[in-house]
PDB file of C-alpha atoms in Angstrom:
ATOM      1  CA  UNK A   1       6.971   2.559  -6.126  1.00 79.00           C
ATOM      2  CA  UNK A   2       6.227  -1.019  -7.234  1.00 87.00           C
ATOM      3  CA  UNK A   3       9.798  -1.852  -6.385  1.00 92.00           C
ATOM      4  CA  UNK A   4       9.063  -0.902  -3.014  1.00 91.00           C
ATOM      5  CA  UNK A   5       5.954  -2.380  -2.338  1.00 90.00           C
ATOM      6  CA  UNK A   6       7.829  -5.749  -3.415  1.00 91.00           C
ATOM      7  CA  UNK A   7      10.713  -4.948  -1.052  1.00 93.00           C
ATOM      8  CA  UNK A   8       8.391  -4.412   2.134  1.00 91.00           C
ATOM      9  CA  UNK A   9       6.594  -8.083   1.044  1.00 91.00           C
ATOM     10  CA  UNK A  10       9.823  -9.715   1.304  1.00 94.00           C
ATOM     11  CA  UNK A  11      10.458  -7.703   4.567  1.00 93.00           C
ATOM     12  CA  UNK A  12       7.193  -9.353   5.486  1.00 93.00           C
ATOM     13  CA  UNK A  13       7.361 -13.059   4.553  1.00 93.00           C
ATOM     14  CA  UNK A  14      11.455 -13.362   6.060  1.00 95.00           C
ATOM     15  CA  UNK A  15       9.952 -11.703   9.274  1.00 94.00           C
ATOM     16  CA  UNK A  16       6.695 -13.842   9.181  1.00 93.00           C
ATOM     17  CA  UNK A  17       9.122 -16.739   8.871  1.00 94.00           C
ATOM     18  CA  UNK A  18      11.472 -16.019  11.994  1.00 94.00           C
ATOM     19  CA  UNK A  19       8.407 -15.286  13.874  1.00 93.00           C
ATOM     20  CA  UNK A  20       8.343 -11.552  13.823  1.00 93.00           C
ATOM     21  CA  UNK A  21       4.940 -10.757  14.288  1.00 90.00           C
ATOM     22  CA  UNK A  22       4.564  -7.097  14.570  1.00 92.00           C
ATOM     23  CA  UNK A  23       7.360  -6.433  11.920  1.00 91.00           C
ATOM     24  CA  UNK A  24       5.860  -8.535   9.466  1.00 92.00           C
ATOM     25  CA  UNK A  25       1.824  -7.148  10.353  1.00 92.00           C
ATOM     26  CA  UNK A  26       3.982  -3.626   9.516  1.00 93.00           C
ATOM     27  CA  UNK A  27       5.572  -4.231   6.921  1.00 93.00           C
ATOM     28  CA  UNK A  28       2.724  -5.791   5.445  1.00 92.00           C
ATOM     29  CA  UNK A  29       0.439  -2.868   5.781  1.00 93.00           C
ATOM     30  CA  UNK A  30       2.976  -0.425   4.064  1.00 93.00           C
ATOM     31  CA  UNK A  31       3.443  -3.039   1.242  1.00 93.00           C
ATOM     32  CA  UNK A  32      -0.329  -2.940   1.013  1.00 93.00           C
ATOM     33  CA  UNK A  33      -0.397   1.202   0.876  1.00 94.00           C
ATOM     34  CA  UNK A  34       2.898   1.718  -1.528  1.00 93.00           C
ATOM     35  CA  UNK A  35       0.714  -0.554  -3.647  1.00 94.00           C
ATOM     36  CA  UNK A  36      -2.475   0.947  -3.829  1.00 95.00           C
ATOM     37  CA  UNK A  37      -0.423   4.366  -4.403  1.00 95.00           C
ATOM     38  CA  UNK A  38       1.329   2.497  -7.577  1.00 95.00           C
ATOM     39  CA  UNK A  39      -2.255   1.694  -8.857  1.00 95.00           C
ATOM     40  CA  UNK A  40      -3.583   4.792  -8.328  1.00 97.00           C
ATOM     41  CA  UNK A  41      -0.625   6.280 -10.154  1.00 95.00           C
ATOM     42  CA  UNK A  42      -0.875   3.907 -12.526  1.00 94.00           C
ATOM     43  CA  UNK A  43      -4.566   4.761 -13.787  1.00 95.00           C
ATOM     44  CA  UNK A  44      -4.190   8.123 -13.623  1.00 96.00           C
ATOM     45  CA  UNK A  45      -1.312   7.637 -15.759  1.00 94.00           C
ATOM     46  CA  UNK A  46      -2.746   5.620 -18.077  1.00 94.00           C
ATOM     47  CA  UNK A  47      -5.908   7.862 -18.726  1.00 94.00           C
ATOM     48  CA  UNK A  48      -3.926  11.031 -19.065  1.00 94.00           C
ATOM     49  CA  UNK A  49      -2.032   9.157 -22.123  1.00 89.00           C
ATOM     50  CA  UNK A  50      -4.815   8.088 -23.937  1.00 82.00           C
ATOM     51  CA  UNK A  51      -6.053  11.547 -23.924  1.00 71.00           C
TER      52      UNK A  51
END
């Protein structure tokens, strides 16, 4: 999930760069949600091990 939170920031910043706006604003905003999924996942992960 982390991989593809990375992936859609690229996506972003090469878009941003040839002046995509609404690809990069996109792209952005699923980067943004893959990687609040991968924390979530992440704590809840993390607390059910230490149980």
């Amino acid at each position: 999930m982390l991989h593809y939170a990375l992936v859609f920031l690229v996506i972003a910043i090469i878009a941003a760069v040839l002046g995509f706006g609404g690809i990069a604003g996109a792209a952005t905003g699923i980067a943004k949600i893959l990687f609040i999924i991968f924390l979530i996942l992440a704590i809840i992960a993390f607390f059910r091990r230490a149980s």
